[in-house]
C-alpha positions as a printed Julia matrix, in Angstrom:
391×3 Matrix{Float64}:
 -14.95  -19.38   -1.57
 -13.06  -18.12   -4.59
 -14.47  -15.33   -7.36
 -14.18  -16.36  -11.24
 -12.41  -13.33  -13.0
 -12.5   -12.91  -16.71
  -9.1   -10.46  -16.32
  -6.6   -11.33  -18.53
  -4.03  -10.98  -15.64
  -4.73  -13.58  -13.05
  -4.81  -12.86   -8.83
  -1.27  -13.99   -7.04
  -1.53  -17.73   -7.09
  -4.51  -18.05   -9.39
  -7.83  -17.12   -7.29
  -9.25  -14.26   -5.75
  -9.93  -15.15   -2.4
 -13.21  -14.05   -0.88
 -13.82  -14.34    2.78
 -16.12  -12.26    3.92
 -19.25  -13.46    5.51
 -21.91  -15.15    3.21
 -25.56  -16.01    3.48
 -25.19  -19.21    3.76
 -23.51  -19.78    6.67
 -24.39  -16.15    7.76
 -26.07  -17.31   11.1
 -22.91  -19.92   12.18
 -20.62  -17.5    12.1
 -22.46  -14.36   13.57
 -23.0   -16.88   16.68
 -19.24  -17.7    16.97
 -18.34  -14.14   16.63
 -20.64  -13.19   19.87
 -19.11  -16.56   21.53
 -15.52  -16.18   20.77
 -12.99  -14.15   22.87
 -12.76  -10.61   21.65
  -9.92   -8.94   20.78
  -9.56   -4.77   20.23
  -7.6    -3.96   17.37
  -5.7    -0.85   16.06
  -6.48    0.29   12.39
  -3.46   -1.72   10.75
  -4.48   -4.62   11.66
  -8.39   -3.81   10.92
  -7.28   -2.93    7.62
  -5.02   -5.96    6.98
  -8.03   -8.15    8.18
 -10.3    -6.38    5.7
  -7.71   -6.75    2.44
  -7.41   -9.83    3.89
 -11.08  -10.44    3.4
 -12.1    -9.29    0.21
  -9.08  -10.56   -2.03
  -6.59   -7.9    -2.21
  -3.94  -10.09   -0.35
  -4.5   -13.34   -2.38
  -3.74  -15.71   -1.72
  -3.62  -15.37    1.96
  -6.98  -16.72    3.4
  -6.13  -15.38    7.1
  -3.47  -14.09    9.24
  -0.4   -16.0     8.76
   0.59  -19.27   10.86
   3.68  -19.7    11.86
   5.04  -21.81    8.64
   4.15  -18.78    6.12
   5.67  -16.2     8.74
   9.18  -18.81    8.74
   9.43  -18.64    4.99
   8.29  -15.65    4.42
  10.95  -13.4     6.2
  13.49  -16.08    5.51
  12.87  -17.21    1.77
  10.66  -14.8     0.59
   7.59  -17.31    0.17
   5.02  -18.45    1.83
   5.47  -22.74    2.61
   3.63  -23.12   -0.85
   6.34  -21.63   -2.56
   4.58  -18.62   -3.91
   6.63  -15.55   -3.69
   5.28  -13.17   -0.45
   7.46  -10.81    1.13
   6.12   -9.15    4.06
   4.19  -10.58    7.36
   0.72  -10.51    8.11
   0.18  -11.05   11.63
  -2.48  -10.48   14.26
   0.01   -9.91   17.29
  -2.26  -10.93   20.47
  -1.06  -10.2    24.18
   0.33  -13.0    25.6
  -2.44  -13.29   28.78
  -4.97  -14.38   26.17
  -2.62  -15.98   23.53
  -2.07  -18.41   26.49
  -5.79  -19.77   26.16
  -5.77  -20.34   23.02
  -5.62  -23.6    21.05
  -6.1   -24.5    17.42
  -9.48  -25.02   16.77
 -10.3   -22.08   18.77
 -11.77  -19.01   17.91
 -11.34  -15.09   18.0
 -13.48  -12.06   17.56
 -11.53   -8.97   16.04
 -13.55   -5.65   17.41
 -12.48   -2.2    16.88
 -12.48    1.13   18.27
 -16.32    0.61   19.4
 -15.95   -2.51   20.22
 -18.07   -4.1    17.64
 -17.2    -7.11   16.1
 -15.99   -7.37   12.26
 -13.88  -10.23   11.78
 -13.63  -13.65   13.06
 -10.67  -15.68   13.11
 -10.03  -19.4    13.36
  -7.07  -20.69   15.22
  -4.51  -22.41   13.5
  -1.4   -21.27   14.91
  -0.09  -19.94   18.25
   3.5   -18.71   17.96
   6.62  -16.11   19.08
   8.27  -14.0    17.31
  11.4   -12.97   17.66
  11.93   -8.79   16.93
  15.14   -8.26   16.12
  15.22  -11.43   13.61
  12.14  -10.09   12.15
  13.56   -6.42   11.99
  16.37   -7.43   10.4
  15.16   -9.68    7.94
  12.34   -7.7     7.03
  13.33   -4.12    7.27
  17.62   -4.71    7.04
  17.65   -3.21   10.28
  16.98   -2.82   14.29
  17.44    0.97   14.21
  14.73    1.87   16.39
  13.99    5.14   14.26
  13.31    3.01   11.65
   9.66    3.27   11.82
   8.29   -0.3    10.86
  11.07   -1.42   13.18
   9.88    1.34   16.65
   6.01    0.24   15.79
   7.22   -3.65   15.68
   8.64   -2.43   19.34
   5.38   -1.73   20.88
   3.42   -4.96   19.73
   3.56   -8.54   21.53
   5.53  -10.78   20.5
   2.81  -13.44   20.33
   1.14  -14.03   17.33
  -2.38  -16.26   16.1
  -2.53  -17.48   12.36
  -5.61  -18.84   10.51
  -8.15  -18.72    8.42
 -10.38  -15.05    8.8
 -14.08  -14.38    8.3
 -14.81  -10.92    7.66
 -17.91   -9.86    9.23
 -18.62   -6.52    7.75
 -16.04   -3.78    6.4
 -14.73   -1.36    9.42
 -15.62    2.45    8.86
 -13.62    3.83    6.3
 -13.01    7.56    5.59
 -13.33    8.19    2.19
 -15.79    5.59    1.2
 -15.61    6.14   -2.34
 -12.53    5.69   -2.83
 -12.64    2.24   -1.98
 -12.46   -0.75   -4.46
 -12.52   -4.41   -4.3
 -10.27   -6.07   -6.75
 -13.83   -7.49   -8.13
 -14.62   -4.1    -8.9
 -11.38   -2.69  -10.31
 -11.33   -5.88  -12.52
 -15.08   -5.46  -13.62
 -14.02   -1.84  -14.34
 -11.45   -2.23  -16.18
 -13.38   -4.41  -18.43
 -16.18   -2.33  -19.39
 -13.29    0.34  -20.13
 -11.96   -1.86  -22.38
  -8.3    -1.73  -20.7
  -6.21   -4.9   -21.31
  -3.06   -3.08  -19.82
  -3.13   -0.9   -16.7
  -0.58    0.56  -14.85
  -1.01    0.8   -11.17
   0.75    4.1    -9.32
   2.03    3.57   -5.72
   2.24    6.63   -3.09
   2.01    8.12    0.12
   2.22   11.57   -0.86
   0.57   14.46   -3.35
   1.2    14.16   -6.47
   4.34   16.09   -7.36
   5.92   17.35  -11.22
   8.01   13.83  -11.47
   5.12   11.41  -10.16
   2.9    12.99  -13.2
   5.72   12.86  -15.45
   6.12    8.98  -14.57
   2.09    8.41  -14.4
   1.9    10.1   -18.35
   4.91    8.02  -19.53
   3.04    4.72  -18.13
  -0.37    6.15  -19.49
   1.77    5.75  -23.17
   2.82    2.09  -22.56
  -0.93    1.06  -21.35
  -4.33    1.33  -21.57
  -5.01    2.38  -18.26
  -3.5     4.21  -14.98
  -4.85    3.01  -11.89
  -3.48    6.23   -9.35
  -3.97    4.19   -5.93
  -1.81    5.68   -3.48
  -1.91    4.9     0.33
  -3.8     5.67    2.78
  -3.39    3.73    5.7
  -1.55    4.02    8.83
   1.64    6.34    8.31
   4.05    7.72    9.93
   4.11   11.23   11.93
   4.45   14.11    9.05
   3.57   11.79    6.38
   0.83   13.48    4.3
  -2.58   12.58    5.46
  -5.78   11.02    2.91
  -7.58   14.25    2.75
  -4.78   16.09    1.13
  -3.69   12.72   -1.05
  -7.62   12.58   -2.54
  -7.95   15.77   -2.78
  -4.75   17.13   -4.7
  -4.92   14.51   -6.79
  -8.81   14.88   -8.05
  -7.53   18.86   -8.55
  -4.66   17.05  -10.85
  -6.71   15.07  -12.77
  -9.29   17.26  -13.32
  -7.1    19.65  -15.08
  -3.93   17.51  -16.46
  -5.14   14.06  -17.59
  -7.53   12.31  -19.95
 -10.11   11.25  -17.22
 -11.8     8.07  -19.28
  -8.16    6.78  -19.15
  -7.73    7.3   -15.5
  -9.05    5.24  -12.13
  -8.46    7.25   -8.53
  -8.78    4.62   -5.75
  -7.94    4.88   -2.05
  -5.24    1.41   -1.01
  -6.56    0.97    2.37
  -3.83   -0.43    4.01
  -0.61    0.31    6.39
   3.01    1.75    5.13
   5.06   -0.77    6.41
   8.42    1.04    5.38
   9.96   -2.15    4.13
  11.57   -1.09    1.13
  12.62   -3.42   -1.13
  10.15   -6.33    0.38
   7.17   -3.4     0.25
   7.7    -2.68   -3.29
   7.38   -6.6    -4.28
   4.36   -6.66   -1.98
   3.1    -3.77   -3.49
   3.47   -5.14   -6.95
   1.36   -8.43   -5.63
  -1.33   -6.43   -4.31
  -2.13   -4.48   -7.66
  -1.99   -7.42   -9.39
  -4.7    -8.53   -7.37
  -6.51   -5.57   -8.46
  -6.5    -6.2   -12.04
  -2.93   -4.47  -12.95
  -0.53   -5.55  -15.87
   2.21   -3.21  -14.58
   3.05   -1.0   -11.4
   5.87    1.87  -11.75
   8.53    1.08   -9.66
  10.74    4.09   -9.52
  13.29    5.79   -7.09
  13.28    4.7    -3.45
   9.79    3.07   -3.83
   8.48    2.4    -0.18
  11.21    3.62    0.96
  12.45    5.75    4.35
  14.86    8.07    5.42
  18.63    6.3     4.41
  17.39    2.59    4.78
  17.61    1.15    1.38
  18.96    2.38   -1.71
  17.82    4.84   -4.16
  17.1     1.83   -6.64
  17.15   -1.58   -4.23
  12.85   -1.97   -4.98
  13.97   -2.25   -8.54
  16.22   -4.67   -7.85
  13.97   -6.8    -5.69
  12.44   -7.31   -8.71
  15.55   -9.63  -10.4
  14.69  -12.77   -8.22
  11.06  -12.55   -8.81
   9.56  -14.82  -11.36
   6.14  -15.93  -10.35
   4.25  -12.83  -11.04
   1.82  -11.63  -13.7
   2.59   -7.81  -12.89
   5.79   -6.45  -14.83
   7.64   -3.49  -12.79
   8.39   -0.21  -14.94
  11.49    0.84  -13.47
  11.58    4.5   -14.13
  14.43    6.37  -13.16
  14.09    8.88  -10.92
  13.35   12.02  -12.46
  14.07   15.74  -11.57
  14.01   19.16  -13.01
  16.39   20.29  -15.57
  16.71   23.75  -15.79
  18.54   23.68  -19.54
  16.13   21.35  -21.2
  13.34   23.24  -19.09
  11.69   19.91  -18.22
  11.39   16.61  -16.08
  14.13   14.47  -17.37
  15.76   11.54  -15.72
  19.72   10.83  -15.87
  18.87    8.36  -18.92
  17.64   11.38  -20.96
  19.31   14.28  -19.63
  23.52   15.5   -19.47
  23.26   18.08  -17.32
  23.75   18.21  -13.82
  25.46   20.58  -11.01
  23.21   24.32  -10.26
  21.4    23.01  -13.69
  19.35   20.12  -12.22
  16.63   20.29   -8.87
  15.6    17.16   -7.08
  11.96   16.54   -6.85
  10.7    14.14   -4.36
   7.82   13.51   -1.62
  10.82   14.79    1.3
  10.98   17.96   -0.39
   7.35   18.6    -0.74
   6.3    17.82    2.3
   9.14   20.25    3.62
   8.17   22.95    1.41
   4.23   22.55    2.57
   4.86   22.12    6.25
   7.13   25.25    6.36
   4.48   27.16    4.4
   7.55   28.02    1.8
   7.21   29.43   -1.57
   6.94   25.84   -3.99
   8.89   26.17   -7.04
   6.36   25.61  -10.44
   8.28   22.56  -10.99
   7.33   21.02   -7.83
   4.19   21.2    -8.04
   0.96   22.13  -10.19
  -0.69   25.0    -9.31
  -4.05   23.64   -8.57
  -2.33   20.94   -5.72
  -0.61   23.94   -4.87
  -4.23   26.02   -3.89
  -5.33   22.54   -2.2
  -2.74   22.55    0.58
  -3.05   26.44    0.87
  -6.36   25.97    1.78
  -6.49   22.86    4.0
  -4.56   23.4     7.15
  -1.54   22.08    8.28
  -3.21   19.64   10.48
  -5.46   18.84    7.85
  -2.8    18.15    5.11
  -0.38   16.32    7.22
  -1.04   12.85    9.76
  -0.12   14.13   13.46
């Protein structure tokens, strides 16, 4: 089942894909789901099954099989040819991969057991960590973290087509879009261009800097930072929503401005992410997604600018990437500038980045004004540290 769109800028490979459950066959699939083996799953992979389900990884109609997987950490591309650059697996322990053949069925559950996805065998396959680890995230460094969570996950893997049952719990409710809703919305707002913002963190003096420079090139900004699975001392959703409805409420024109929760998992891929990223949003609706310094990025992995480049050998997308470089605090033009409008440099300039500020919160330092706002500042004061921070 696909959904018409009237969006000028078309889902990834021309449809939006819709498969969650519908009333037609309703009553088929409800009895394979209590027939099926079951199969507990962590929160990446519910959350992959439900973007999965409701379009926001279009084309992909299911977990991949083992051709997609082959060309996609190889080439780039799933075996259609359309550009995809990360996996999407459901990694099964091998005891019950064993019983499975194609044409067989499995019941995703989560934390209380209850069912919300279904899954149709189509593929039963291995995968190899180290060639996926290094093909995916350039390395095997174990404190990598896509590569240490890759570590703890079998190595067998099921691919086919997915039935979503019902959407898993989700904090934050209303923060959560379809892409049939962001489109719709963006309609009736009249928006022909948007520009879709990617993070993980509050919202710091640069990001706002780059989200007011894209809010001059479009119609729309479509803030939709992450909130999935992260990393240890990444900074959690409460803080994200919250900071950024303080910065909005104070700093931008709000009829011009969308705040949406992405609910999915950082993957730390880099280069690959920020092209996935890009496909994702223009799922959603998006014309554009800023693309600036070390986007999805970790530690010294990639490249301050390698997501940009990504970019260069990328030709069968709708979504254009605003490369932005990466901006910082001049203390002689008293300003965000970027190297490409500023001279200065040495004791003049300050970084500003996501590192810094979550260094600055989790030490309880003093944060410069140019950091951050003042209102996202009186946010983190007040939640505490376990509150503003994943653990």
């Amino acid at each position: 089942m696909v959904i018409n769109t009237e969006a000028s800028i078309r889902p990834h490979g021309g449809r939006l894909v819709d498969c969650t459950k519908s009333g037609e066959d309703a009553s088929a699939v409800d009895r394979l789901a209590a027939e099926a083996p079951r199969l507990p799953v962590d929160r990446f992979t519910s959350m992959d099954a439900l973007n999965i389900g409701i379009g926001a990884f279009s084309p992909l109609g299911g977990f991949m099989p083992e051709a997609d997987f082959k060309t996609v950490i190889h080439d780039r591309r799933l075996a259609s040819g359309l550009t995809w650059t990360v996996p999407v697996l459901l990694h099964v322990p091998g005891v019950m991969a064993a019983r499975l053949r194609s044409g067989h069925s499995l019941t995703l559950v989560d934390s209380s057991a209850e069912p919300f996805a279904v899954v149709q065998v189509e593929s039963v396959f291995e995968v190899r960590r180290d060639e996926y680890a290094e093909l995916v995230f350039g390395t095997t460094d174990p404190s990598h973290p896509g590569v240490d969570r890759l570590s703890s996950l079998p190595t067998t893997c099921v691919g086919g087509p997915l039935t979503l049952l019902r959407e898993p719990e989700l904090e934050g409710r209303q923060y959560f879009f379809r892409p049939s809703e962001t489109r719709k919305l963006f309609s009736e707002r009249g928006w022909k261009t948007v520009t879709a913002f990617h993070t993980r963190n509050v919202p710091h003096r640069a990001h706002e800097h780059l989200q007011k420079l894209a809010l001059e090139y479009t119609d729309g900004l479509f803030v939709h930072p992450i909130v999935g699975w992260k990393k240890r001392g990444d900074f959690s959703q409460r803080a994200q929503f919250e900071t950024y409805e303080a910065l909005l409420q104070h700093y931008y024109p709000r009829d011009r401005v969308l705040l949406g929760g992405f609910y999915c998992q950082v993957r730390y891929a880099g280069p690959r992410e920020a092209v996935f990223h890009a496909i994702v949003r223009q799922n959603f609706g998006c014309s554009h997604i800023v693309i600036g310094r070390d986007h999805a990025g970790v530690g010294r992995f990639y490249g301050v600018y390698d997501s940009q480049r990504a970019f260069d050998d990328v030709h069968d997308l709708c979504i254009a990437p605003l490369r932005f470089a990466g901006p910082f605090y001049c203390r002689r033009c008293a300003e965000i500038v970027t190297e490409r409008s500023c001279p200065h440099g040495g004791d003049d300039v300050s970084e500003i980045s996501g590192t810094l500020v979550r260094k600055h919160v989790a030490n309880r330092e003093p944060v410069p004004d140019y950091l951050l706002r003042r209102e996202v500042i009186d946010v983190l004061e007040r939640l505490a540290t376990d509150e503003a921070f994943v653990r």
